[in-house]
JSON list of C-alpha atoms in Angstrom, two decimals:
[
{"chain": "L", "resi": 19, "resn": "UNK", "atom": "CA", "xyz": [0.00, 0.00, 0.00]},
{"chain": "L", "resi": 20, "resn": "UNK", "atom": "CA", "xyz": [1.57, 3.16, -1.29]},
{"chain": "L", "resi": 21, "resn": "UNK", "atom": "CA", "xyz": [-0.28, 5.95, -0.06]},
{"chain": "L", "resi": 22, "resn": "UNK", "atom": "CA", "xyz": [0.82, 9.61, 0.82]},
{"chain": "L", "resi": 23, "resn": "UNK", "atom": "CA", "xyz": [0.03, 11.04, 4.26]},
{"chain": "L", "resi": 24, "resn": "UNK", "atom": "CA", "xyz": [-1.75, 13.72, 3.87]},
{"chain": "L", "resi": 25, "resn": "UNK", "atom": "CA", "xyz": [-3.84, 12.17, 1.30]},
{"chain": "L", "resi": 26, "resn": "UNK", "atom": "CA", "xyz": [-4.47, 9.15, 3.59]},
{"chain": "L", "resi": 27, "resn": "UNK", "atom": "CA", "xyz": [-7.98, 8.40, 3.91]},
{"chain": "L", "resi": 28, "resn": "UNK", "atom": "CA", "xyz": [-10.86, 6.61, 5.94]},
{"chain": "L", "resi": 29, "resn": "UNK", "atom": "CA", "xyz": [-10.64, 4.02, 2.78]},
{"chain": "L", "resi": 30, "resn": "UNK", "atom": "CA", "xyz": [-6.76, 3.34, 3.26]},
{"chain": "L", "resi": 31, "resn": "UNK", "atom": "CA", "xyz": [-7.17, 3.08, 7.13]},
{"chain": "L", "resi": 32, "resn": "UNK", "atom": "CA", "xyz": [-9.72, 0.18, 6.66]},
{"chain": "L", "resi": 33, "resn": "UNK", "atom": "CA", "xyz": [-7.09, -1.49, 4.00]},
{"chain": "L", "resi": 34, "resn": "UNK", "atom": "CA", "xyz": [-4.61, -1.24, 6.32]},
{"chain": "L", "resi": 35, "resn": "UNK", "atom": "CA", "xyz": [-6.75, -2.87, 9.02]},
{"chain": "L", "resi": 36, "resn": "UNK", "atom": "CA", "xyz": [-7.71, -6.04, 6.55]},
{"chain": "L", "resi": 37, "resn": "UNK", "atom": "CA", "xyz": [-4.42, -6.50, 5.56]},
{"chain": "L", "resi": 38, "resn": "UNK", "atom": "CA", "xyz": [-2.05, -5.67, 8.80]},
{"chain": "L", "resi": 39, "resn": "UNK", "atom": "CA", "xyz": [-4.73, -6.24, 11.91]},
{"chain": "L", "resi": 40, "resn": "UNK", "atom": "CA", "xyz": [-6.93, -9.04, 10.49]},
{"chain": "L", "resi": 41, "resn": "UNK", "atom": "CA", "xyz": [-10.51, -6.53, 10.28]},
{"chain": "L", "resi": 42, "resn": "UNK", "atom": "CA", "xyz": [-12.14, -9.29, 8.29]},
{"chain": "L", "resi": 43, "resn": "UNK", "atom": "CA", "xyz": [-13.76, -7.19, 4.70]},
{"chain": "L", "resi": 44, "resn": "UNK", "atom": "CA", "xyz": [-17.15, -7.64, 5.58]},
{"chain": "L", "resi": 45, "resn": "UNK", "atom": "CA", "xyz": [-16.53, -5.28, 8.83]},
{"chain": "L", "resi": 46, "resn": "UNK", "atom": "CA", "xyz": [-15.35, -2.51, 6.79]},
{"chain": "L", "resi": 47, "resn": "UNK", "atom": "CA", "xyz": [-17.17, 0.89, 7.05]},
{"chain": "L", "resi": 48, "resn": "UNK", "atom": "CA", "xyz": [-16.73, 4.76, 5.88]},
{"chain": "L", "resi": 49, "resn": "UNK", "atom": "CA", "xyz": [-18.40, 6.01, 8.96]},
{"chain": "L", "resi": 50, "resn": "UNK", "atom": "CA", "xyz": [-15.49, 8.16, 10.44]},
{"chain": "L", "resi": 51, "resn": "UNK", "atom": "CA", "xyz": [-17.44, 8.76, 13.68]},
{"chain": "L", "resi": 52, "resn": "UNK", "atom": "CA", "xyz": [-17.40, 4.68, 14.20]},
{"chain": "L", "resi": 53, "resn": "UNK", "atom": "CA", "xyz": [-14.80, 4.05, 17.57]},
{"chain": "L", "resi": 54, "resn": "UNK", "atom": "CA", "xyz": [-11.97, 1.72, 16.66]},
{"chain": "L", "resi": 55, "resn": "UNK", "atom": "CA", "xyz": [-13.64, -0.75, 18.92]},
{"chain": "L", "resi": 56, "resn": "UNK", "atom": "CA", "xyz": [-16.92, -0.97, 17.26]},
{"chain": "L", "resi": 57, "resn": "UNK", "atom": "CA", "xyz": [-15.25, -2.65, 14.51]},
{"chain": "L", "resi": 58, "resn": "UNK", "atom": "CA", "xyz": [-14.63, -5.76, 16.93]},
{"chain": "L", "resi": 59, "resn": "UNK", "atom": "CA", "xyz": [-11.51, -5.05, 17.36]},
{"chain": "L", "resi": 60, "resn": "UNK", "atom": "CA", "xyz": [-9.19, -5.28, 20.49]},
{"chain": "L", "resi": 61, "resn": "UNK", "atom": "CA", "xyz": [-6.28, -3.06, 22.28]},
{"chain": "L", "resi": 62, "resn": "UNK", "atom": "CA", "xyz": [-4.06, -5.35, 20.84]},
{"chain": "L", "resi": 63, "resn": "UNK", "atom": "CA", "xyz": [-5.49, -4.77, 17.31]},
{"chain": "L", "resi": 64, "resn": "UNK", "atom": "CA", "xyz": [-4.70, -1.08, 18.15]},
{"chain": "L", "resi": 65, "resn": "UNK", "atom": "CA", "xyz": [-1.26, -1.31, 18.94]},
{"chain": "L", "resi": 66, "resn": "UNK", "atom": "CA", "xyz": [-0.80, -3.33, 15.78]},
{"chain": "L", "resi": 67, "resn": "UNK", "atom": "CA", "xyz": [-2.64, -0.61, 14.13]},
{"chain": "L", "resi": 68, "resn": "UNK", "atom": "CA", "xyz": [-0.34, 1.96, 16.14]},
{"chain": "L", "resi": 69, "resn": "UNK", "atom": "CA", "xyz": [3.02, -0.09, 14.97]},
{"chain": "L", "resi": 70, "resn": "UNK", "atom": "CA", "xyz": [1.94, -0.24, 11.48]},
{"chain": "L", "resi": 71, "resn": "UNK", "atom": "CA", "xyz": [1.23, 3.47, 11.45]},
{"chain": "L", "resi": 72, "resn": "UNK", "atom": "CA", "xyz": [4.83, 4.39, 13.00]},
{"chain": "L", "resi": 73, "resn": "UNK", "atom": "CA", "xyz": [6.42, 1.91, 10.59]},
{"chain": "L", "resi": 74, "resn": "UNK", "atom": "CA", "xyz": [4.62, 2.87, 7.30]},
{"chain": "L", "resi": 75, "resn": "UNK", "atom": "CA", "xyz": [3.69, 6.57, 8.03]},
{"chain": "L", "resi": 76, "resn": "UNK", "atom": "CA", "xyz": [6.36, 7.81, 10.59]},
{"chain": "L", "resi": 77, "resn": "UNK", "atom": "CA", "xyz": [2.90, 8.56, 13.77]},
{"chain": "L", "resi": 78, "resn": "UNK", "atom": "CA", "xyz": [4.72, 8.19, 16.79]},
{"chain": "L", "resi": 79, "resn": "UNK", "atom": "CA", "xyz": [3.13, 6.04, 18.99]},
{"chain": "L", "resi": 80, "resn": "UNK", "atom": "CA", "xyz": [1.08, 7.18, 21.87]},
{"chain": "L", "resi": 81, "resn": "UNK", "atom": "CA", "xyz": [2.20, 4.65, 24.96]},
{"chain": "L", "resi": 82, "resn": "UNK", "atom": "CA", "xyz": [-0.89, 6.10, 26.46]},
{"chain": "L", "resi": 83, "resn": "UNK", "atom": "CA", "xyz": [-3.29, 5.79, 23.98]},
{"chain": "L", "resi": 84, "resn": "UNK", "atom": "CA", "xyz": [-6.64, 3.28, 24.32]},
{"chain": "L", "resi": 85, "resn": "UNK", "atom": "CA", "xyz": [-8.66, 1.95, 21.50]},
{"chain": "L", "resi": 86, "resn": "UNK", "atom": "CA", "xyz": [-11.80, 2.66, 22.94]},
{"chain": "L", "resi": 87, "resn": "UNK", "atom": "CA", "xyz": [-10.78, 6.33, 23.04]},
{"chain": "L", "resi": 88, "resn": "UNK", "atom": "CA", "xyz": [-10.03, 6.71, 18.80]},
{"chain": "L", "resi": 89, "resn": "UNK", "atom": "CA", "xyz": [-12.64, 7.18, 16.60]},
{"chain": "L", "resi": 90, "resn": "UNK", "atom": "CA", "xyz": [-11.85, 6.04, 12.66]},
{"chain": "L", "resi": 91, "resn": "UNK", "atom": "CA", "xyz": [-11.61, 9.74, 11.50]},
{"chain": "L", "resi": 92, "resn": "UNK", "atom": "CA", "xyz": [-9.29, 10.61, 14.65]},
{"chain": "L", "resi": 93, "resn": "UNK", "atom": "CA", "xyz": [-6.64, 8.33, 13.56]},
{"chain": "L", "resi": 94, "resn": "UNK", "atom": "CA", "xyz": [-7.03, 9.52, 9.81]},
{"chain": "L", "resi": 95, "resn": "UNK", "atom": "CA", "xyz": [-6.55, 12.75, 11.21]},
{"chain": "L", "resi": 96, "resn": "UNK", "atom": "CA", "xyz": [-3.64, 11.97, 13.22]},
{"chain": "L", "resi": 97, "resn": "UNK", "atom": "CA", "xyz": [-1.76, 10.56, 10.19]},
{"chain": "L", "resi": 98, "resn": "UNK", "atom": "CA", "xyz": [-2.43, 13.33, 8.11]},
{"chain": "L", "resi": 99, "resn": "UNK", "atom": "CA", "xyz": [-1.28, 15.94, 10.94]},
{"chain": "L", "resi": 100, "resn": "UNK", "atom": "CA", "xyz": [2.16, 13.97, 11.57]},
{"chain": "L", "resi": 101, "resn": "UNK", "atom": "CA", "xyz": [2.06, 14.01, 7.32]},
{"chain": "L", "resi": 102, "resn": "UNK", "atom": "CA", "xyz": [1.73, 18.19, 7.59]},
{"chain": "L", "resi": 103, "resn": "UNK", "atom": "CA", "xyz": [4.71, 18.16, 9.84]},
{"chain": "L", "resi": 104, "resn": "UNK", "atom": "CA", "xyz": [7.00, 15.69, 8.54]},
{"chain": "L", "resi": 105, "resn": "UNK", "atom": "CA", "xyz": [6.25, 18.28, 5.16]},
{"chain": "L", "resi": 106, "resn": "UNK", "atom": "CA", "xyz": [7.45, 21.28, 7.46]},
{"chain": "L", "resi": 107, "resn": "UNK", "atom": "CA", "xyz": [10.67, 19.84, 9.02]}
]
């Protein structure tokens, strides 16, 4: 998957979460307001999810940070935020 950062969207996060965190396709969805845990999805999912993003996208990941507490459209955000800075360094 070969996808810029600030262009990444709600579509590339689900790819990335078939392919990398095992979101079977039928799950998919293009609501961003959707919590990362609605998809059936565990922390464990999420800090696959959160290693992928470092690894692939450079998103620094948030020891803190709890599955239940991202929305879909929060972590496109995020990637496209650490995308506008990367561009500015």
């Amino acid at each position: 998957m070969t996808v810029q950062n600030s262009t990444f969207t709600l579509e590339d996060l689900m790819d990335l979460l078939v392919a990398k965190v095992g979101l079977p396709a039928s799950a998919r969805t293009d609501d961003p307001d959707a919590m990362f845990t609605d998809l059936g999805l565990d922390s464990l999912a999420f800090l696959q999810l959160q290693t992928e993003l470092q690894q692939t996208y450079g998103v620094p990941v948030d020891e803190n940070a709890h599955a239940e507490d991202h929305s879909l459209g929060a972590i496109v955000h995020s990637v496209r935020h650490y995308a506008t800075i990367g561009a500015q360094a």
